[in-house]
């Protein structure tokens, strides 16, 4: 059974701080990794994807991938109250276009 | 560009009744996904279509759930009969043709249908 694991939280950070969200996955053949944000009562929206080891930056967001450790993370710099949401990690299984989602981490940014 | 459309947005039924959900993907997107998201959990893939063919339905409870994608565009997901544990949000998503070979095969999600089974 392929799995994606996330700490459900809530993770509380003060406004302006860096929020660090983590995700581990079990399928070593996984090729692409996605971070989605989901506000309460809304559908997931893509924030970033990454498929190469290392860091990928987009504005206040940085995704980090370590395939050897089967670990992917999302850093949110200068966190804002509007960043308060559930962050879902999704993994595309190797050789497929099938995606496995984690349970999500609930982030609370305190004003 | 119009997004993924789903209807209805909300549905309340009693157990043992049947229900159907409809999805219209983004124009030109060959791949369509149905996910079930139970409160507090991540989306779980139920079925994946490539055009009008099924790619993966390994987690679809086939004794009560069925789905079709006639003509490779719109899709319907049906539950018959519904159980209490089917209460969830049913999300439809679509993505570009898998043959594109891109690693960033982004899925676009519709607004979802919130199903409550009493």
XYZ file of N, CA and C in Angstrom:
687
model
N 0.846 -1.188 0.000
C 0.000 0.000 0.000
C 0.883 1.240 0.000
N 0.780 2.028 -1.060
C 1.564 3.243 -1.149
C 0.983 4.276 -0.208
N 1.859 4.959 0.542
C 1.389 5.911 1.537
C 2.115 7.240 1.453
N 1.381 8.257 1.853
C 1.938 9.594 2.012
C 1.533 10.054 3.403
N 2.511 10.434 4.206
C 2.234 10.778 5.590
C 2.548 12.233 5.893
N 1.630 12.840 6.618
C 1.795 14.220 7.069
C 1.312 14.309 8.514
N 1.916 15.231 9.259
C 1.424 15.535 10.588
C 0.144 16.352 10.439
N -0.930 15.905 11.095
C -2.215 16.573 10.886
C -2.296 17.956 11.525
N -1.394 18.236 12.496
C -1.396 19.543 13.145
C -2.501 19.663 14.181
N -2.934 20.878 14.527
C -2.573 22.103 13.819
C -1.177 22.606 14.134
N -0.571 23.221 13.119
C 0.704 23.889 13.275
C 0.404 25.383 13.406
N 0.764 25.946 14.530
C 0.491 27.364 14.770
C 1.782 28.155 14.711
N 1.789 29.204 13.900
C 2.959 30.074 13.798
C 2.494 31.521 13.884
N 3.316 32.401 14.418
C 2.931 33.817 14.453
C 3.080 34.458 13.079
N 2.313 35.485 12.846
C 2.398 36.219 11.582
C 3.831 36.695 11.352
N 4.312 36.508 10.125
C 5.656 36.927 9.760
C 6.706 35.847 9.932
N 6.364 34.767 10.596
C 7.315 33.675 10.816
C 7.360 32.738 9.619
N 8.296 31.787 9.683
C 8.389 30.752 8.644
C 7.616 29.520 9.109
N 6.715 29.045 8.245
C 5.992 27.807 8.526
C 6.663 26.681 7.749
N 6.901 25.564 8.411
C 7.561 24.420 7.790
C 6.636 23.213 7.839
N 6.287 22.719 6.674
C 5.358 21.600 6.554
C 6.100 20.420 5.939
N 5.894 19.242 6.484
C 6.669 18.082 6.072
C 5.792 16.948 5.576
N 6.396 16.110 4.749
C 5.665 15.006 4.126
C 6.664 13.895 3.815
N 6.305 12.660 4.135
C 7.121 11.516 3.733
C 6.268 10.586 2.887
N 6.931 9.833 2.019
C 6.201 8.953 1.120
C 6.891 7.605 1.049
N 6.150 6.577 0.678
C 6.690 5.219 0.734
C 7.156 4.692 -0.620
N 6.623 5.224 -1.717
C 6.948 4.693 -3.045
C 8.248 5.299 -3.564
N 9.310 4.495 -3.609
C 10.616 5.009 -4.040
C 10.621 5.429 -5.510
N 9.673 4.886 -6.276
C 9.623 5.230 -7.692
C 8.853 6.496 -7.993
N 8.361 7.163 -6.966
C 7.576 8.380 -7.180
C 8.392 9.431 -7.905
N 7.721 10.157 -8.808
C 8.457 11.056 -9.696
C 8.143 12.523 -9.457
N 6.912 12.818 -9.106
C 6.515 14.218 -8.969
C 5.789 14.400 -7.653
N 5.958 15.607 -7.102
C 5.450 15.875 -5.762
C 4.768 17.232 -5.778
N 3.620 17.285 -5.155
C 2.770 18.464 -5.262
C 2.339 18.927 -3.879
N 2.250 20.216 -3.735
C 1.651 20.807 -2.537
C 0.389 21.557 -2.938
N -0.714 21.193 -2.273
C -1.994 21.858 -2.489
C -2.399 22.573 -1.206
N -3.077 23.678 -1.378
C -3.681 24.388 -0.246
C -5.190 24.200 -0.339
N -5.803 23.939 0.790
C -7.244 23.740 0.813
C -7.847 24.540 1.963
N -8.594 25.563 1.606
C -9.329 26.318 2.619
C -10.560 25.521 3.015
N -11.044 25.765 4.224
C -12.194 25.042 4.746
C -13.393 25.186 3.814
N -13.954 24.070 3.415
C -15.130 24.083 2.552
C -14.838 24.317 1.085
N -13.559 24.407 0.739
C -13.171 24.642 -0.662
C -12.401 23.445 -1.200
N -12.162 23.464 -2.505
C -11.411 22.374 -3.126
C -9.923 22.709 -3.122
N -9.076 21.692 -3.270
C -7.626 21.943 -3.260
C -7.186 22.794 -4.455
N -6.194 23.643 -4.199
C -5.591 24.422 -5.277
C -4.079 24.228 -5.220
N -3.473 24.072 -6.379
C -2.045 23.779 -6.442
C -1.219 25.006 -6.065
N -0.244 24.784 -5.167
C 0.717 25.838 -4.827
C 2.005 25.620 -5.606
N 2.550 24.410 -5.520
C 3.830 24.139 -6.154
C 3.945 22.665 -6.481
N 4.793 22.353 -7.452
C 5.189 20.984 -7.702
C 6.711 20.952 -7.780
N 7.288 19.796 -7.523
C 8.739 19.645 -7.603
C 9.031 18.222 -8.015
N 10.051 18.026 -8.856
C 10.406 16.665 -9.233
C 11.902 16.409 -9.235
N 12.691 17.440 -8.932
C 14.142 17.236 -8.831
C 14.590 17.454 -7.402
N 15.593 16.714 -6.982
C 16.149 16.902 -5.645
C 16.605 18.342 -5.456
N 16.399 18.856 -4.263
C 16.843 20.206 -3.974
C 15.679 21.106 -3.650
N 15.882 22.389 -3.874
C 14.898 23.395 -3.538
C 14.294 24.012 -4.797
N 13.043 24.405 -4.668
C 12.375 25.160 -5.722
C 11.601 26.287 -5.047
N 11.865 27.496 -5.491
C 11.269 28.662 -4.847
C 10.259 29.334 -5.761
N 9.159 29.789 -5.170
C 8.159 30.545 -5.912
C 7.552 31.555 -4.958
N 8.035 32.789 -5.033
C 7.534 33.819 -4.127
C 7.875 33.492 -2.686
N 6.868 33.454 -1.841
C 7.108 33.149 -0.417
C 7.206 31.651 -0.137
N 7.005 30.844 -1.143
C 6.974 29.392 -0.972
C 8.257 28.744 -1.486
N 8.771 27.778 -0.730
C 9.901 26.968 -1.166
C 9.578 25.509 -0.915
N 9.673 24.717 -1.967
C 9.512 23.274 -1.834
C 10.894 22.648 -1.799
N 11.060 21.643 -0.953
C 12.337 20.945 -0.833
C 12.085 19.454 -1.007
N 12.927 18.817 -1.811
C 12.767 17.391 -2.086
C 14.060 16.651 -1.814
N 13.946 15.535 -1.104
C 15.082 14.641 -0.862
C 14.595 13.233 -1.152
N 14.875 12.767 -2.371
C 14.376 11.462 -2.785
C 15.030 10.331 -2.010
N 16.295 10.484 -1.628
C 16.976 9.424 -0.882
C 16.290 9.188 0.465
N 15.824 10.259 1.075
C 15.132 10.163 2.360
C 13.622 10.062 2.200
N 13.150 10.154 0.950
C 11.711 10.069 0.648
C 10.953 11.108 1.465
N 11.402 12.333 1.291
C 10.935 13.433 2.122
C 10.751 14.672 1.260
N 9.619 15.327 1.445
C 9.370 16.585 0.741
C 8.788 17.572 1.744
N 9.197 18.812 1.630
C 8.712 19.815 2.571
C 8.293 21.084 1.844
N 7.529 21.888 2.555
C 7.101 23.189 2.044
C 7.384 24.223 3.117
N 8.126 25.259 2.737
C 8.384 26.379 3.636
C 7.583 27.578 3.164
N 6.927 28.229 4.097
C 6.189 29.451 3.787
C 6.841 30.568 4.589
N 7.455 31.497 3.878
C 8.113 32.623 4.544
C 7.118 33.748 4.764
N 7.398 34.578 5.776
C 6.542 35.738 6.062
C 5.069 35.295 6.093
N 4.765 34.316 6.906
C 3.412 33.749 6.962
C 2.380 34.829 7.273
N 1.258 34.723 6.594
C 0.157 35.667 6.756
C -1.080 34.926 7.262
N -1.966 35.623 7.956
C -3.211 34.961 8.397
C -3.968 34.307 7.243
N -3.840 34.878 6.049
C -4.525 34.306 4.884
C -3.919 32.973 4.442
N -2.759 32.630 4.985
C -2.151 31.325 4.697
C -2.770 30.213 5.546
N -3.598 30.580 6.508
C -4.240 29.586 7.371
C -5.140 28.699 6.523
N -4.819 27.421 6.469
C -5.514 26.466 5.612
C -4.944 25.085 5.911
N -5.462 24.094 5.222
C -4.874 22.756 5.257
C -3.997 22.573 4.029
N -2.791 22.074 4.245
C -1.846 21.874 3.149
C -1.711 20.379 2.882
N -2.039 20.021 1.668
C -2.022 18.627 1.255
C -0.780 18.332 0.425
N -0.104 17.256 0.774
C 1.017 16.760 -0.012
C 0.489 15.646 -0.912
N 0.841 15.686 -2.174
C 0.407 14.649 -3.116
C 1.613 14.131 -3.876
N 1.604 12.849 -4.146
C 2.726 12.189 -4.811
C 2.204 11.450 -6.029
N 2.878 11.647 -7.165
C 2.520 10.869 -8.352
C 3.358 9.604 -8.339
N 2.667 8.451 -8.345
C 3.363 7.185 -8.259
C 4.170 6.925 -9.534
N 5.319 6.299 -9.355
C 6.192 6.031 -10.479
C 5.522 5.235 -11.580
N 5.708 5.673 -12.812
C 5.185 4.947 -13.958
C 3.682 5.082 -14.154
N 3.068 5.961 -13.406
C 1.616 6.146 -13.507
C 1.275 7.630 -13.461
N 0.010 7.918 -13.710
C -0.518 9.247 -13.448
C -1.517 9.178 -12.304
N -1.230 8.287 -11.371
C -2.055 8.133 -10.174
C -1.418 8.921 -9.046
N -2.249 9.645 -8.313
C -1.789 10.509 -7.242
C -2.301 9.999 -5.908
N -1.397 9.989 -4.923
C -1.773 9.652 -3.557
C -1.620 10.916 -2.711
N -2.654 11.226 -1.962
C -2.641 12.410 -1.112
C -2.395 12.023 0.335
N -1.695 12.895 1.055
C -1.612 12.777 2.489
C -2.886 13.304 3.131
N -2.959 13.195 4.436
C -4.152 13.633 5.151
C -4.189 15.150 5.332
N -3.045 15.796 5.077
C -3.002 17.241 5.191
C -2.552 17.712 6.558
N -1.901 18.875 6.567
C -1.496 19.544 7.803
C -2.260 20.847 7.903
N -2.919 21.039 9.018
C -3.674 22.289 9.213
C -2.738 23.348 9.780
N -2.633 24.441 9.071
C -1.763 25.552 9.472
C -2.614 26.709 9.981
N -2.210 27.241 11.140
C -2.849 28.432 11.677
C -1.801 29.526 11.825
N -2.017 30.640 11.178
C -1.114 31.778 11.301
C -1.789 32.801 12.198
N -1.160 33.064 13.314
C -1.754 33.912 14.342
C -1.360 35.367 14.141
N -2.367 36.237 14.053
C -2.121 37.673 13.848
C -1.618 38.345 15.121
N -10.459 30.970 -19.123
C -10.690 29.511 -19.267
C -11.595 29.026 -18.143
N -12.691 28.348 -18.500
C -13.603 27.838 -17.497
C -12.937 26.704 -16.747
N -13.291 26.592 -15.450
C -12.724 25.536 -14.627
C -13.537 24.268 -14.711
N -13.239 23.341 -13.804
C -13.984 22.095 -13.718
C -15.330 22.385 -13.065
N -16.394 21.933 -13.699
C -17.738 22.166 -13.171
C -18.279 20.879 -12.559
N -18.966 21.025 -11.428
C -19.595 19.886 -10.781
C -20.994 20.280 -10.327
N -21.879 19.299 -10.336
C -23.207 19.516 -9.759
C -23.760 18.187 -9.263
N -24.634 18.215 -8.262
C -24.984 19.405 -7.486
C -23.861 19.781 -6.525
N -23.952 20.887 -5.866
C -22.952 21.260 -4.877
C -23.200 20.577 -3.536
N -24.455 20.335 -3.233
C -24.819 19.691 -1.976
C -25.930 18.685 -2.254
N -25.903 17.588 -1.485
C -26.948 16.587 -1.621
C -27.124 15.900 -0.278
N -28.375 15.793 0.148
C -28.699 15.077 1.379
C -29.653 13.959 1.005
N -29.299 12.736 1.363
C -30.157 11.597 1.073
C -30.201 10.693 2.293
N -31.126 9.753 2.255
C -31.183 8.758 3.310
C -30.433 7.506 2.852
N -29.980 6.752 3.828
C -29.248 5.527 3.480
C -30.150 4.621 2.660
N -29.490 3.905 1.765
C -30.120 2.974 0.819
C -30.699 3.685 -0.407
N -30.715 5.023 -0.391
C -31.135 5.723 -1.603
C -29.978 5.779 -2.588
N -30.270 6.201 -3.791
C -29.227 6.352 -4.804
C -28.997 7.829 -5.089
N -27.806 8.129 -5.616
C -27.445 9.517 -5.900
C -26.463 9.514 -7.069
N -26.489 10.602 -7.827
C -25.567 10.733 -8.958
C -24.955 12.119 -8.950
N -23.676 12.155 -9.311
C -22.938 13.412 -9.393
C -22.443 13.579 -10.829
N -22.348 14.827 -11.237
C -21.939 15.134 -12.604
C -20.694 16.004 -12.601
N -19.828 15.788 -13.587
C -18.600 16.573 -13.703
C -18.342 16.911 -15.166
N -17.978 18.149 -15.407
C -17.545 18.587 -16.735
C -16.132 19.118 -16.603
N -15.136 18.442 -17.198
C -13.741 18.854 -17.020
C -13.403 20.084 -17.843
N -12.205 20.567 -17.656
C -11.710 21.673 -18.466
C -11.587 21.206 -19.912
N -11.983 22.048 -20.822
C -11.963 21.689 -22.228
C -10.559 21.258 -22.664
N -10.493 20.110 -23.317
C -9.209 19.617 -23.808
C -8.473 18.711 -22.848
N -8.953 18.604 -21.616
C -8.304 17.724 -20.637
C -8.789 16.297 -20.839
N -7.865 15.427 -21.164
C -8.238 14.058 -21.463
C -8.395 13.203 -20.211
N -7.692 13.575 -19.140
C -7.714 12.754 -17.938
C -8.674 13.339 -16.904
N -9.511 12.491 -16.361
C -10.503 12.917 -15.374
C -10.429 11.993 -14.177
N -10.490 12.586 -12.995
C -10.380 11.853 -11.738
C -11.609 12.132 -10.868
N -12.063 11.105 -10.172
C -13.040 11.272 -9.099
C -12.353 10.891 -7.785
N -12.453 11.800 -6.821
C -11.896 11.566 -5.498
C -13.016 11.631 -4.456
N -12.815 10.890 -3.387
C -13.678 10.993 -2.211
C -12.847 11.601 -1.082
N -13.355 12.668 -0.478
C -12.645 13.280 0.637
C -13.547 13.284 1.862
N -13.217 12.414 2.792
C -13.926 12.365 4.062
C -13.352 13.442 4.973
N -14.185 14.036 5.812
C -13.784 15.138 6.680
C -12.526 14.782 7.471
N -11.520 15.643 7.383
C -10.279 15.440 8.121
C -9.266 14.559 7.413
N -9.595 14.116 6.205
C -8.679 13.259 5.454
C -8.324 13.901 4.121
N -7.304 13.346 3.481
C -6.963 13.808 2.153
C -7.845 13.139 1.108
N -7.859 13.675 -0.105
C -8.657 13.047 -1.167
C -8.165 11.626 -1.462
N -9.110 10.730 -1.666
C -8.787 9.350 -2.032
C -9.317 9.093 -3.438
N -8.425 8.634 -4.331
C -8.835 8.387 -5.706
C -9.826 7.235 -5.769
N -10.954 7.491 -6.434
C -11.940 6.439 -6.674
C -11.751 5.845 -8.064
N -11.650 6.711 -9.061
C -11.541 6.238 -10.436
C -10.869 7.299 -11.281
N -10.096 6.825 -12.265
C -9.375 7.706 -13.179
C -9.701 7.276 -14.607
N -10.082 8.260 -15.426
C -10.376 8.014 -16.837
C -9.319 8.686 -17.707
N -8.981 8.028 -18.782
C -8.192 8.635 -19.849
C -9.098 8.615 -21.071
N -9.531 9.801 -21.504
C -10.614 9.909 -22.493
C -11.821 9.143 -21.941
N -12.357 8.146 -22.623
C -13.517 7.448 -22.072
C -13.165 6.073 -21.526
N -11.864 5.801 -21.376
C -11.426 4.529 -20.834
C -10.982 4.638 -19.388
N -11.228 3.568 -18.621
C -10.841 3.550 -17.213
C -9.367 3.173 -17.088
N -8.598 4.012 -16.397
C -7.183 3.748 -16.166
C -6.981 3.054 -14.831
N -7.724 3.502 -13.807
C -7.572 2.934 -12.463
C -8.893 3.051 -11.738
N -9.406 1.938 -11.282
C -10.607 1.959 -10.433
C -10.427 1.000 -9.266
N -9.183 0.825 -8.853
C -8.867 -0.175 -7.837
C -9.472 0.154 -6.468
N -9.762 1.426 -6.202
C -10.327 1.785 -4.900
C -11.809 2.154 -4.996
N -12.415 1.833 -6.106
C -13.846 2.108 -6.262
C -14.646 0.931 -5.698
N -15.523 1.174 -4.729
C -16.357 0.075 -4.201
C -17.402 -0.325 -5.245
N -17.045 -1.268 -6.053
C -17.829 -1.554 -7.254
C -19.192 -2.178 -6.956
N -19.401 -2.631 -5.725
C -20.717 -3.181 -5.416
C -21.769 -2.085 -5.290
N -21.318 -0.839 -5.100
C -22.293 0.234 -4.922
C -21.969 1.483 -5.746
N -20.736 1.633 -6.150
C -20.316 2.810 -6.912
C -20.124 2.428 -8.374
N -20.517 3.342 -9.250
C -20.236 3.183 -10.669
C -19.941 4.547 -11.265
N -19.176 4.542 -12.330
C -18.851 5.804 -12.989
C -18.710 5.554 -14.472
N -19.028 6.587 -15.234
C -18.851 6.493 -16.670
C -18.453 7.839 -17.224
N -17.825 7.775 -18.371
C -17.393 9.001 -19.046
C -17.646 8.792 -20.539
N -18.899 8.936 -20.889
C -19.284 8.751 -22.279
C -18.713 9.869 -23.129
N -18.248 9.528 -24.313
C -17.725 10.485 -25.286
C -16.459 11.178 -24.793
N -15.890 10.711 -23.682
C -14.617 11.252 -23.233
C -14.647 12.669 -22.717
N -15.838 13.173 -22.343
C -15.902 14.544 -21.833
C -16.511 14.514 -20.428
N -17.849 14.703 -20.350
C -18.522 14.702 -19.053
C -18.433 13.335 -18.403
N -18.580 13.354 -17.078
C -18.572 12.101 -16.335
C -19.645 12.141 -15.263
N -20.176 10.962 -14.953
C -21.104 10.837 -13.830
C -20.590 9.760 -12.881
N -20.790 9.996 -11.611
C -20.472 9.040 -10.558
C -21.771 8.731 -9.818
N -22.074 7.449 -9.673
C -23.320 7.051 -9.029
C -23.047 6.178 -7.814
N -23.879 6.344 -6.800
C -23.826 5.497 -5.622
C -25.219 4.887 -5.438
N -25.251 3.555 -5.372
C -26.533 2.868 -5.224
C -26.330 1.489 -4.630
N -26.772 1.240 -3.406
C -27.414 2.158 -2.465
C -26.377 2.858 -1.591
N -26.701 4.024 -1.105
C -25.766 4.778 -0.271
C -25.748 4.240 1.157
N -24.573 4.357 1.772
C -24.403 4.005 3.176
C -23.986 5.259 3.952
N -24.119 5.182 5.262
C -23.760 6.328 6.097
C -22.314 6.752 5.869
N -21.420 5.756 5.682
C -19.996 6.060 5.535
C -19.644 6.698 4.193
N -20.631 6.829 3.323
C -20.386 7.510 2.035
C -20.465 9.032 2.182
N -20.843 9.506 3.350
C -20.894 10.952 3.586
C -19.490 11.527 3.419
N -19.353 12.440 2.477
C -18.030 12.961 2.122
C -18.217 14.049 1.070
N -17.108 14.662 0.694
C -17.093 15.549 -0.475
C -16.530 14.754 -1.641
N -17.225 14.801 -2.749
C -16.773 14.103 -3.950
C -16.203 15.146 -4.911
N -14.906 15.003 -5.142
C -14.171 15.965 -5.958
C -13.892 15.375 -7.330
N -14.116 16.183 -8.324
C -13.732 15.829 -9.689
C -12.533 16.697 -10.064
N -11.568 16.107 -10.735
C -10.398 16.856 -11.181
C -10.075 16.444 -12.612
N -9.410 17.325 -13.339
C -8.978 16.968 -14.688
C -7.560 17.454 -14.917
N -6.893 16.854 -15.868
C -5.530 17.251 -16.199
C -5.277 17.031 -17.689
N -4.176 17.637 -18.148
C -3.825 17.516 -19.561
C -3.562 16.066 -19.932
N -3.544 15.793 -21.205
C -3.295 14.452 -21.704
C -2.015 13.893 -21.137
N -2.086 12.690 -20.604
C -0.943 12.063 -19.958
C 0.197 11.833 -20.931
N -0.125 11.772 -22.221
C 0.923 11.520 -23.199
C 1.856 12.696 -23.367
N 1.534 13.818 -22.713
C 2.389 14.991 -22.842
C 3.757 14.740 -22.233
N 3.845 13.796 -21.298
C 5.128 13.460 -20.694
C 5.635 14.479 -19.708
N 4.817 15.462 -19.382
C 5.272 16.493 -18.462
C 5.203 15.982 -17.038
N 6.156 16.351 -16.233
C 6.126 15.985 -14.828
C 5.160 16.860 -14.046
N 4.907 18.039 -14.541
C 4.010 18.936 -13.831
C 2.580 18.750 -14.315
N 2.112 17.520 -14.282
C 0.777 17.227 -14.786
C -0.251 17.684 -13.763
N -0.476 18.987 -13.730
C -1.308 19.571 -12.699
C -2.743 19.127 -12.821
N -3.337 18.779 -11.704
C -4.751 18.479 -11.626
C -5.496 19.739 -11.223
N -6.577 20.012 -11.891
C -7.448 21.127 -11.548
C -8.716 20.539 -10.946
N -9.064 21.017 -9.759
C -10.199 20.466 -9.042
C -11.451 21.312 -9.244
N -12.583 20.627 -9.304
C -13.859 21.311 -9.271
C -14.229 21.672 -7.843
N -15.368 22.348 -7.651
C -15.763 22.795 -6.307
C -16.214 21.669 -5.390
N -16.494 20.497 -5.945
C -16.906 19.361 -5.136
C -18.412 19.295 -4.897
N -18.857 18.098 -4.560
C -20.240 17.867 -4.141
C -20.193 17.310 -2.723
N -20.842 18.007 -1.819
C -20.878 17.545 -0.425
C -22.091 16.662 -0.247
N -21.847 15.384 0.044
C -22.922 14.410 0.224
C -23.084 14.093 1.702
N -24.318 14.184 2.159
C -24.658 13.774 3.516
C -25.662 12.638 3.429
N -25.321 11.502 4.040
C -26.210 10.355 4.065
C -26.751 10.200 5.481
N -28.080 10.255 5.601
C -28.715 10.200 6.941
C -29.256 8.805 7.234
